[in-house]
């Protein structure tokens, strides 16, 4: 969960190719699309490798927070902001939620969380 949006950001083209292959194979894509599937897997693995190389402390804090808080994202916004900042600064990957309205502040950047009182500018 901590790296999902970053994997999506870097690997979108591979994911799209794989899904197109699966669609065109009419449900028989397990073998026909193996090459595309391997590209998706290699890309995702490279993102995880880069994150652990460059932002391991922030990554670990975020996923440990999620584990300790039953995967409730709002408990872990501060750790998420640190991770997002590190990944953007060092890897150039930005968290963007697909399908989110363009005229609204994304939920992970809102100053006031519905269930929490964390503010993006106040990171402990």
Coordinates of C-alpha atoms in Angstrom, one line a residue:
X1 CA 0.0 0.0 0.0
X2 CA 2.8 2.4 0.8
X3 CA 4.3 2.0 -2.7
X4 CA 1.2 1.3 -4.8
X5 CA 0.8 4.8 -6.3
X6 CA 4.5 5.1 -7.1
X7 CA 4.4 1.7 -8.8
X8 CA 1.4 3.0 -10.8
X9 CA 3.2 6.2 -11.7
X10 CA 6.3 4.5 -13.1
X11 CA 4.8 1.3 -14.5
X12 CA 1.5 2.6 -16.1
X13 CA 2.6 2.0 -19.7
X14 CA 3.5 -1.7 -18.8
X15 CA 0.3 -2.1 -16.9
X16 CA -1.7 -0.7 -19.8
X17 CA 0.1 -3.0 -22.3
X18 CA -0.6 -6.1 -20.1
X19 CA -4.3 -5.2 -19.6
X20 CA -4.7 -4.6 -23.4
X21 CA -3.1 -8.0 -24.0
X22 CA -5.4 -9.7 -21.5
X23 CA -8.5 -8.0 -23.1
X24 CA -7.4 -9.0 -26.6
X25 CA -6.8 -12.6 -25.5
X26 CA -10.4 -13.0 -24.4
X27 CA -9.7 -14.7 -21.1
X28 CA -6.8 -16.8 -22.3
X29 CA -4.1 -14.3 -21.5
X30 CA -2.2 -16.2 -18.9
X31 CA 0.2 -17.6 -21.4
X32 CA -0.3 -15.2 -24.3
X33 CA 0.5 -12.2 -22.1
X34 CA 3.4 -13.6 -20.1
X35 CA 5.9 -11.3 -21.7
X36 CA 3.9 -8.2 -20.7
X37 CA 3.3 -9.6 -17.3
X38 CA 7.0 -10.0 -16.7
X39 CA 7.6 -6.4 -17.7
X40 CA 5.0 -5.3 -15.1
X41 CA 6.7 -7.4 -12.4
X42 CA 10.2 -6.2 -13.2
X43 CA 9.0 -2.6 -13.2
X44 CA 7.2 -2.9 -9.9
X45 CA 10.3 -4.7 -8.4
X46 CA 12.5 -1.8 -9.6
X47 CA 10.3 0.8 -7.9
X48 CA 10.4 -1.1 -4.6
X49 CA 14.2 -1.5 -5.0
X50 CA 14.6 2.2 -5.6
X51 CA 12.4 3.2 -2.7
X52 CA 14.2 0.9 -0.3
X53 CA 17.6 2.2 -1.5
X54 CA 16.6 5.9 -1.2
X55 CA 13.8 6.2 1.3
X56 CA 13.9 3.1 3.4
X57 CA 13.4 4.9 6.8
X58 CA 10.3 6.8 5.5
X59 CA 9.0 3.7 3.8
X60 CA 9.4 1.5 6.9
X61 CA 7.8 4.1 9.1
X62 CA 4.8 4.3 6.8
X63 CA 4.1 0.6 6.4
X64 CA 4.7 0.0 10.1
X65 CA 2.2 2.7 10.9
X66 CA -0.3 1.1 8.6
X67 CA 0.3 -2.3 10.2
X68 CA 0.0 -0.9 13.7
X69 CA -3.3 0.9 12.8
X70 CA -5.2 -1.8 11.0
X71 CA -4.4 -0.2 7.6
X72 CA -6.4 2.9 8.4
X73 CA -4.7 5.5 6.2
X74 CA -5.8 8.6 8.2
X75 CA -3.7 7.4 11.2
X76 CA -0.6 7.5 9.1
X77 CA -0.8 10.8 7.1
X78 CA 2.4 12.3 8.7
X79 CA 4.4 9.2 7.8
X80 CA 2.8 9.3 4.4
X81 CA 3.8 12.9 3.8
X82 CA 7.4 12.2 4.6
X83 CA 7.5 9.2 2.3
X84 CA 5.8 11.1 -0.5
X85 CA 8.3 13.9 -0.1
X86 CA 11.3 11.6 -0.1
X87 CA 10.1 9.6 -3.1
X88 CA 9.4 12.8 -5.1
X89 CA 12.7 14.4 -4.2
X90 CA 14.9 11.4 -4.8
X91 CA 13.0 9.5 -7.5
X92 CA 10.8 12.1 -9.1
X93 CA 7.6 10.0 -8.6
X94 CA 4.5 11.8 -7.3
X95 CA 1.4 10.2 -5.7
X96 CA -1.6 10.9 -7.9
X97 CA -4.9 9.2 -7.3
X98 CA -6.5 8.1 -10.6
X99 CA -9.9 9.5 -11.2
X100 CA -9.7 12.1 -8.4
X101 CA -11.5 15.3 -9.2
X102 CA -9.1 17.9 -10.7
X103 CA -10.8 20.8 -8.8
X104 CA -10.4 19.3 -5.3
X105 CA -7.5 18.9 -3.0
X106 CA -6.6 15.2 -3.0
X107 CA -7.5 13.4 0.3
X108 CA -3.9 12.7 1.2
X109 CA -3.0 16.5 1.0
X110 CA -5.9 18.0 2.8
X111 CA -5.0 20.1 5.8
X112 CA -7.8 18.7 7.9
X113 CA -8.4 15.0 7.8
X114 CA -12.0 13.7 8.5
X115 CA -10.8 11.4 11.3
X116 CA -7.5 13.0 12.2
X117 CA -6.0 16.4 13.1
X118 CA -2.8 16.1 11.1
X119 CA -1.6 19.1 9.0
X120 CA 0.8 18.7 6.1
X121 CA 3.0 21.5 7.3
X122 CA 3.3 20.0 10.8
X123 CA 5.4 16.9 10.6
X124 CA 6.6 15.3 13.8

